Each structure stands twice: as C-alpha cells, then as structure tokens.
Coordinates of N, CA and C in Angstrom, one line a residue:
X437 N 0.8 -1.2 0.0 CA 0.0 0.0 0.0 C 0.9 1.3 0.0
X438 N 2.0 1.2 0.7 CA 2.9 2.4 0.7 C 3.5 2.6 -0.6
X439 N 3.7 1.5 -1.4 CA 4.2 1.7 -2.8 C 3.2 2.4 -3.6
X440 N 1.9 2.1 -3.5 CA 0.9 2.8 -4.3 C 0.8 4.3 -3.9
X441 N 0.9 4.6 -2.7 CA 0.8 6.0 -2.2 C 2.0 6.8 -2.7
X442 N 3.2 6.2 -2.7 CA 4.3 7.0 -3.2 C 4.3 7.2 -4.7
X443 N 3.7 6.3 -5.4 CA 3.5 6.5 -6.9 C 2.5 7.6 -7.1
X444 N 1.5 7.7 -6.4 CA 0.5 8.8 -6.6 C 1.2 10.1 -6.3
X445 N 1.9 10.1 -5.2 CA 2.6 11.4 -4.8 C 3.6 11.8 -5.9
X446 N 4.3 10.8 -6.4 CA 5.3 11.1 -7.4 C 4.6 11.6 -8.7
X447 N 3.5 11.1 -9.1 CA 2.8 11.5 -10.3 C 2.4 12.9 -10.2
X448 N 2.1 13.5 -9.1 CA 1.7 14.9 -8.9 C 2.9 15.8 -8.6
X449 N 3.8 15.3 -7.8 CA 4.9 16.1 -7.4 C 5.9 16.4 -8.5
X450 N 6.2 15.4 -9.3 CA 7.2 15.6 -10.4 C 6.8 16.8 -11.3
X451 N 5.5 16.8 -11.9 CA 5.1 17.9 -12.7 C 5.1 19.2 -12.0
X452 N 4.7 19.2 -10.7 CA 4.7 20.4 -9.9 C 6.1 21.0 -9.7
X453 N 7.0 20.1 -9.5 CA 8.4 20.6 -9.3 C 8.9 21.1 -10.6
X454 N 8.6 20.5 -11.8 CA 9.0 21.0 -13.1 C 8.4 22.4 -13.4
X455 N 7.2 22.6 -13.1 CA 6.5 23.9 -13.3 C 7.2 24.9 -12.4
X456 N 7.4 24.6 -11.2 CA 8.1 25.5 -10.3 C 9.5 25.9 -10.8
X457 N 10.2 24.9 -11.3 CA 11.6 25.2 -11.8 C 11.5 26.1 -13.0
X458 N 10.5 25.9 -13.9 CA 10.4 26.8 -15.0 C 10.1 28.2 -14.6
X459 N 9.2 28.4 -13.7 CA 8.8 29.7 -13.2 C 10.0 30.4 -12.5
X460 N 10.7 29.7 -11.7 CA 11.9 30.2 -11.1 C 13.0 30.6 -12.1
X461 N 13.2 29.8 -13.1 CA 14.1 30.1 -14.2 C 13.7 31.4 -14.9
X462 N 12.5 31.5 -15.3 CA 12.0 32.7 -16.0 C 12.2 33.9 -15.1
X463 N 11.8 33.8 -13.8 CA 12.0 35.0 -12.9 C 13.4 35.4 -12.7
X464 N 14.3 34.4 -12.6 CA 15.7 34.7 -12.4 C 16.4 35.3 -13.7
X465 N 16.0 34.8 -14.8 CA 16.6 35.3 -16.1 C 16.0 36.6 -16.5
X466 N 14.8 36.9 -16.1 CA 14.1 38.1 -16.4 C 14.1 38.3 -17.9
X467 N 14.1 39.5 -18.4 CA 14.1 39.8 -19.8 C 13.4 41.0 -20.1
X468 N 13.7 41.5 -21.4 CA 13.0 42.7 -21.9 C 12.6 42.4 -23.3
X469 N 11.9 43.3 -23.9 CA 11.5 43.2 -25.3 C 12.6 43.7 -26.2
X470 N 13.7 44.1 -25.6 CA 14.8 44.6 -26.4 C 15.6 43.4 -26.9
X471 N 15.7 43.2 -28.2 CA 16.4 42.0 -28.7 C 17.9 42.0 -28.5
X472 N 18.5 43.2 -28.3 CA 19.9 43.3 -28.0 C 20.2 43.1 -26.5
X473 N 19.2 43.1 -25.7 CA 19.5 42.9 -24.2 C 19.8 41.5 -24.0
X474 N 20.7 41.2 -23.1 CA 21.0 39.8 -22.8 C 20.2 39.3 -21.7
X475 N 20.3 38.0 -21.3 CA 19.6 37.5 -20.2 C 19.9 38.2 -18.9
X476 N 18.8 38.4 -18.2 CA 19.0 39.1 -16.9 C 19.1 40.6 -17.0
X477 N 18.9 41.2 -18.2 CA 19.0 42.6 -18.3 C 17.7 43.2 -17.7
X478 N 17.9 44.3 -17.0 CA 16.7 44.8 -16.3 C 15.7 45.4 -17.3
X479 N 14.4 45.4 -17.0 CA 13.4 46.0 -17.8 C 13.5 47.5 -17.7
X480 N 13.1 48.2 -18.7 CA 13.1 49.7 -18.6 C 12.1 50.1 -17.5
X481 N 12.5 51.2 -16.9 CA 11.7 51.7 -15.8 C 11.5 53.2 -16.0
X482 N 10.5 53.8 -15.5 CA 10.2 55.2 -15.5 C 11.1 55.9 -14.5
X483 N 11.8 56.9 -14.9 CA 12.7 57.6 -14.0 C 12.1 59.1 -13.8
X484 N 12.8 59.8 -12.9 CA 12.4 61.1 -12.6 C 12.6 62.1 -13.8
X485 N 13.4 61.7 -14.8 CA 13.6 62.6 -15.9 C 12.6 62.4 -17.0
X486 N 11.7 61.5 -16.9 CA 10.6 61.3 -17.8 C 9.7 62.6 -17.8
X487 N 9.2 63.0 -18.9 CA 8.3 64.2 -18.9 C 7.1 64.1 -18.1
X488 N 6.7 65.1 -17.4 CA 5.5 65.1 -16.6 C 4.3 64.9 -17.4
X489 N 3.2 64.4 -16.8 CA 2.0 64.3 -17.5 C 1.2 65.6 -17.6
X490 N 1.5 66.5 -16.7 CA 0.9 67.8 -16.7 C 2.0 68.9 -16.5
X491 N 1.8 70.0 -17.2 CA 2.8 71.1 -17.0 C 2.5 71.9 -15.8
X492 N 3.6 72.2 -15.1 CA 3.4 73.1 -13.9 C 3.1 74.5 -14.4
X493 N 2.5 75.3 -13.6 CA 2.1 76.7 -14.0 C 3.4 77.4 -14.5
X494 N 4.5 77.3 -13.8 CA 5.7 78.0 -14.3 C 6.2 77.5 -15.6
X495 N 6.2 76.2 -15.9 CA 6.6 75.7 -17.2 C 5.7 76.2 -18.3
X496 N 4.4 76.1 -17.9 CA 3.4 76.5 -18.9 C 3.6 78.0 -19.3
X497 N 3.7 78.8 -18.3 CA 3.8 80.3 -18.5 C 5.1 80.6 -19.3
X498 N 6.2 80.0 -19.0 CA 7.4 80.2 -19.8 C 7.2 79.8 -21.2
X499 N 6.7 78.6 -21.5 CA 6.5 78.1 -22.8 C 5.4 79.0 -23.6
X500 N 4.3 79.4 -22.8 CA 3.3 80.2 -23.5 C 3.8 81.5 -23.9
X501 N 4.6 82.2 -23.0 CA 5.2 83.5 -23.4 C 6.2 83.3 -24.6
X502 N 6.9 82.3 -24.7 CA 7.8 82.0 -25.8 C 7.0 81.8 -27.1
X503 N 5.9 81.1 -26.9 CA 5.0 80.9 -28.1 C 4.4 82.2 -28.6
X504 N 3.9 83.0 -27.6 CA 3.3 84.3 -28.0 C 4.3 85.2 -28.6
X505 N 5.5 85.2 -28.2 CA 6.6 86.0 -28.8 C 6.9 85.5 -30.2
X506 N 7.0 84.2 -30.3 CA 7.3 83.6 -31.7 C 6.1 83.9 -32.6
X507 N 4.9 83.9 -32.2 CA 3.8 84.2 -33.0 C 3.8 85.7 -33.4
X508 N 4.1 86.6 -32.5 CA 4.2 88.0 -32.8 C 5.3 88.2 -33.8
X509 N 6.4 87.6 -33.7 CA 7.5 87.8 -34.6 C 7.2 87.2 -36.0
X510 N 6.5 86.1 -36.0 CA 6.0 85.5 -37.3 C 5.1 86.4 -38.0
X511 N 4.1 87.0 -37.3 CA 3.1 87.9 -37.9 C 3.8 89.1 -38.5
X512 N 4.9 89.6 -37.8 CA 5.6 90.8 -38.3 C 6.5 90.5 -39.5
X513 N 7.1 89.4 -39.5 CA 8.1 89.1 -40.6 C 7.7 88.1 -41.6
X514 N 7.1 87.0 -41.2 CA 6.7 85.9 -42.0 C 7.8 85.4 -42.9
X515 N 9.0 85.3 -42.2 CA 10.2 84.7 -42.9 C 10.4 83.3 -42.4
X516 N 11.4 82.6 -43.0 CA 11.6 81.2 -42.6 C 12.1 81.1 -41.2
X517 N 13.0 81.9 -40.7 CA 13.4 81.7 -39.3 C 12.2 81.9 -38.3
X518 N 11.4 82.9 -38.6 CA 10.2 83.1 -37.7 C 9.2 82.0 -37.8
X519 N 9.1 81.4 -39.0 CA 8.2 80.3 -39.2 C 8.7 79.1 -38.4
X520 N 10.0 78.8 -38.5 CA 10.6 77.7 -37.7 C 10.4 77.9 -36.2
X521 N 10.7 79.1 -35.8 CA 10.6 79.4 -34.3 C 9.2 79.3 -33.8
X522 N 8.2 79.7 -34.6 CA 6.8 79.5 -34.2 C 6.4 78.0 -34.1
X523 N 6.8 77.3 -35.1 CA 6.4 75.8 -35.1 C 7.1 75.1 -33.9
X524 N 8.4 75.5 -33.7 CA 9.1 74.9 -32.5 C 8.4 75.3 -31.2
X525 N 8.1 76.5 -31.1 CA 7.4 77.0 -29.8 C 6.1 76.3 -29.6
X526 N 5.3 76.2 -30.7 CA 4.0 75.5 -30.6 C 4.2 74.0 -30.2
X527 N 5.2 73.4 -30.8 CA 5.4 71.9 -30.5 C 5.9 71.8 -29.1
X528 N 6.7 72.7 -28.6 CA 7.2 72.7 -27.2 C 6.0 72.9 -26.2
X529 N 5.2 73.8 -26.5 CA 4.0 74.1 -25.6 C 3.1 72.9 -25.6
X530 N 2.8 72.3 -26.7 CA 1.9 71.1 -26.8 C 2.6 69.9 -26.1
X531 N 3.9 69.9 -26.2 CA 4.7 68.7 -25.6 C 4.7 68.7 -24.1
X532 N 4.4 69.9 -23.5 CA 4.4 69.9 -22.1 C 3.3 69.1 -21.4
X533 N 2.3 68.9 -22.2 CA 1.1 68.3 -21.6 C 0.1 69.4 -21.1
X534 N -1.0 69.0 -20.7 CA -2.0 69.9 -20.2 C -1.5 70.7 -19.0
X535 N -1.7 72.0 -19.0 CA -1.3 72.8 -17.8 C -2.1 72.4 -16.6
X536 N -1.5 72.3 -15.5 CA -2.1 71.9 -14.2 C -3.2 73.0 -13.9
X537 N -4.4 72.6 -13.7 CA -5.5 73.5 -13.3 C -6.3 74.0 -14.4
X538 N -6.0 73.8 -15.6 CA -6.7 74.3 -16.8 C -7.9 73.3 -17.1
X539 N -9.1 73.9 -17.2 CA -10.3 73.0 -17.5 C -10.2 72.4 -18.9
X540 N -11.0 71.4 -19.1 CA -11.0 70.7 -20.4 C -11.3 71.7 -21.5
X541 N -12.3 72.5 -21.3 CA -12.7 73.5 -22.3 C -11.6 74.5 -22.5
X542 N -10.9 74.9 -21.5 CA -9.8 75.8 -21.6 C -8.7 75.2 -22.4
X543 N -8.4 73.9 -22.2 CA -7.4 73.2 -22.9 C -7.7 73.1 -24.4
X544 N -9.0 72.9 -24.7 CA -9.4 72.9 -26.1 C -9.1 74.2 -26.7
X545 N -9.4 75.3 -26.0 CA -9.2 76.7 -26.5 C -7.7 76.9 -26.7
X546 N -6.8 76.4 -25.8 CA -5.4 76.6 -26.0 C -4.9 75.8 -27.2
X547 N -5.4 74.6 -27.4 CA -5.0 73.8 -28.6 C -5.5 74.5 -29.9
X548 N -6.7 75.1 -29.8 CA -7.2 75.8 -31.0 C -6.3 77.0 -31.3
X549 N -5.9 77.7 -30.3 CA -5.0 78.9 -30.5 C -3.7 78.5 -31.1
X550 N -3.1 77.4 -30.6 CA -1.8 76.9 -31.1 C -1.9 76.4 -32.5
X551 N -3.0 75.6 -32.8 CA -3.2 75.0 -34.1 C -3.5 76.1 -35.1
X552 N -4.2 77.1 -34.7 CA -4.5 78.2 -35.7 C -3.3 79.0 -36.1
X553 N -2.4 79.3 -35.1 CA -1.2 80.0 -35.4 C -0.3 79.1 -36.2
X554 N -0.2 77.9 -35.9 CA 0.7 77.0 -36.7 C 0.2 76.7 -38.1
X555 N -1.1 76.7 -38.3 CA -1.7 76.5 -39.6 C -1.5 77.7 -40.5
X556 N -1.3 78.9 -39.9 CA -1.0 80.1 -40.7 C 0.3 79.9 -41.5
X557 N 1.2 79.1 -40.9 CA 2.5 78.9 -41.6 C 2.4 77.9 -42.7
X558 N 1.3 77.3 -42.9 CA 1.1 76.2 -43.9 C 1.4 74.8 -43.3
X559 N 1.6 74.7 -42.0 CA 1.8 73.4 -41.4 C 0.5 72.7 -41.4
X560 N 0.6 71.4 -41.5 CA -0.5 70.5 -41.5 C -0.8 70.2 -40.0
X561 N -1.9 70.7 -39.4 CA -2.2 70.5 -38.0 C -3.5 69.8 -37.9
X562 N -3.7 69.0 -36.8 CA -5.0 68.4 -36.6 C -5.8 69.3 -35.7
X563 N -7.1 69.2 -36.0 CA -8.1 70.0 -35.2 C -8.2 69.3 -33.8
X564 N -8.3 70.2 -32.8 CA -8.4 69.6 -31.4 C -9.7 68.9 -31.3
X565 N -9.7 67.8 -30.5 CA -10.9 67.1 -30.2 C -11.1 67.1 -28.7
X566 N -12.2 66.7 -28.2 CA -12.5 66.6 -26.8 C -13.6 67.6 -26.4
X567 N -13.4 68.2 -25.3 CA -14.4 69.1 -24.8 C -14.6 70.3 -25.7
X568 N -15.8 70.9 -25.7 CA -16.0 72.1 -26.4 C -15.1 73.2 -25.9
X569 N -14.6 74.1 -26.8 CA -13.7 75.2 -26.4 C -14.4 76.1 -25.5
X570 N -13.7 76.6 -24.5 CA -14.2 77.6 -23.6 C -13.1 78.7 -23.4
X571 N -13.2 79.7 -24.4 CA -12.2 80.7 -24.4 C -12.1 81.5 -23.1
X572 N -13.3 81.7 -22.4 CA -13.4 82.5 -21.2 C -12.6 81.7 -20.1
X573 N -12.7 80.4 -20.0 CA -11.9 79.6 -19.0 C -10.4 79.8 -19.3
X574 N -10.0 79.7 -20.6 CA -8.6 79.8 -20.9 C -8.1 81.2 -20.6
X575 N -8.9 82.3 -20.9 CA -8.4 83.6 -20.6 C -8.3 83.8 -19.1
X576 N -9.3 83.3 -18.3 CA -9.2 83.4 -16.9 C -8.0 82.7 -16.3
X577 N -7.7 81.5 -16.9 CA -6.5 80.8 -16.5 C -5.2 81.6 -16.7
X578 N -5.1 82.2 -17.9 CA -4.0 83.0 -18.3 C -3.8 84.2 -17.3
X579 N -5.0 84.8 -17.1 CA -4.9 86.0 -16.2 C -4.5 85.7 -14.8
X580 N -4.9 84.6 -14.3 CA -4.5 84.3 -12.9 C -3.2 83.5 -12.8
X581 N -2.8 82.7 -13.8 CA -1.6 81.9 -13.7 C -0.4 82.6 -14.3
X582 N -0.6 83.4 -15.4 CA 0.5 84.0 -16.1 C 0.2 85.5 -16.2
X583 N 0.2 86.2 -15.1 CA -0.1 87.7 -15.3 C 1.0 88.4 -16.0
X584 N 0.6 89.4 -16.7 CA 1.6 90.1 -17.6 C 2.6 90.9 -16.8

C-alpha cells in the first residue's frame, strides 16, 4: 500500500516541481522586449527625468510666453526663421502636456489657438478634439496663472 501511495505522490509532485523550476528560471533570467538585451537585463523603468503628464504653471507660462513672442515675430516678418521658431514653440508648448489646473474647455481653446497659429505657416495640423472650447476659461486661467 505504501508503494501505491508513493507512486500517486510522485505522479503529482514531479510535474509540480518542473513547473516550479520553469517559473523560477523565468523569474531569475528576467528579460526585456529589447532583442539586444542579454539574459537578466533589467526591464526599462520610468525615471524622474521622464516628462511630466501635466505642465506646472511655471513651465506653462514660460512656454506660452515664448509661443506668444514667436507668433508675434512671425506675424511681423513671415520669414523662414520666424516660421521655424513659431512651429518649434508650438510643438514645445503642446509637448508639455495639459497645464495643471486648466479646465478641459480651456485646454481645447489653448489647442485651437496653437493650431490656428501653426496652420497660418502652412503646417498641417490636426483640429483639437475633446471638450468644447471655452475661451473664457482659458483667458481666466492665463490672467491668474501668467499675469503680464
């Protein structure tokens, strides 16, 4: 009877030990999606240098002022350097992410303003989607966050 019990135990224990060994091997070797990474290479992680998901008021105001200055220069000169400066300033402002504290309607208004200025240069821009534009909310945000 002991022989029959040990066979039953072995029938279940051997596959369980093999599965456990495979899991441990996978965990120890790790891996990434990077084909050049070797075994045990750490997976990429988010660091403090990754861009924020929302722009701080200071970042936004600095970038918005640079954009406004580039737009003013472009309207006055309409030359290639001012066109490049306007497009770069618009891309930088959009790249910051939504400003902290700006409503969805205000954000749509900001995007419409940037896209309108950039489209004047002949750039192919996408129309903003999302909440309906709320120019009053955007103007109020500018007045309180980025006073002149």
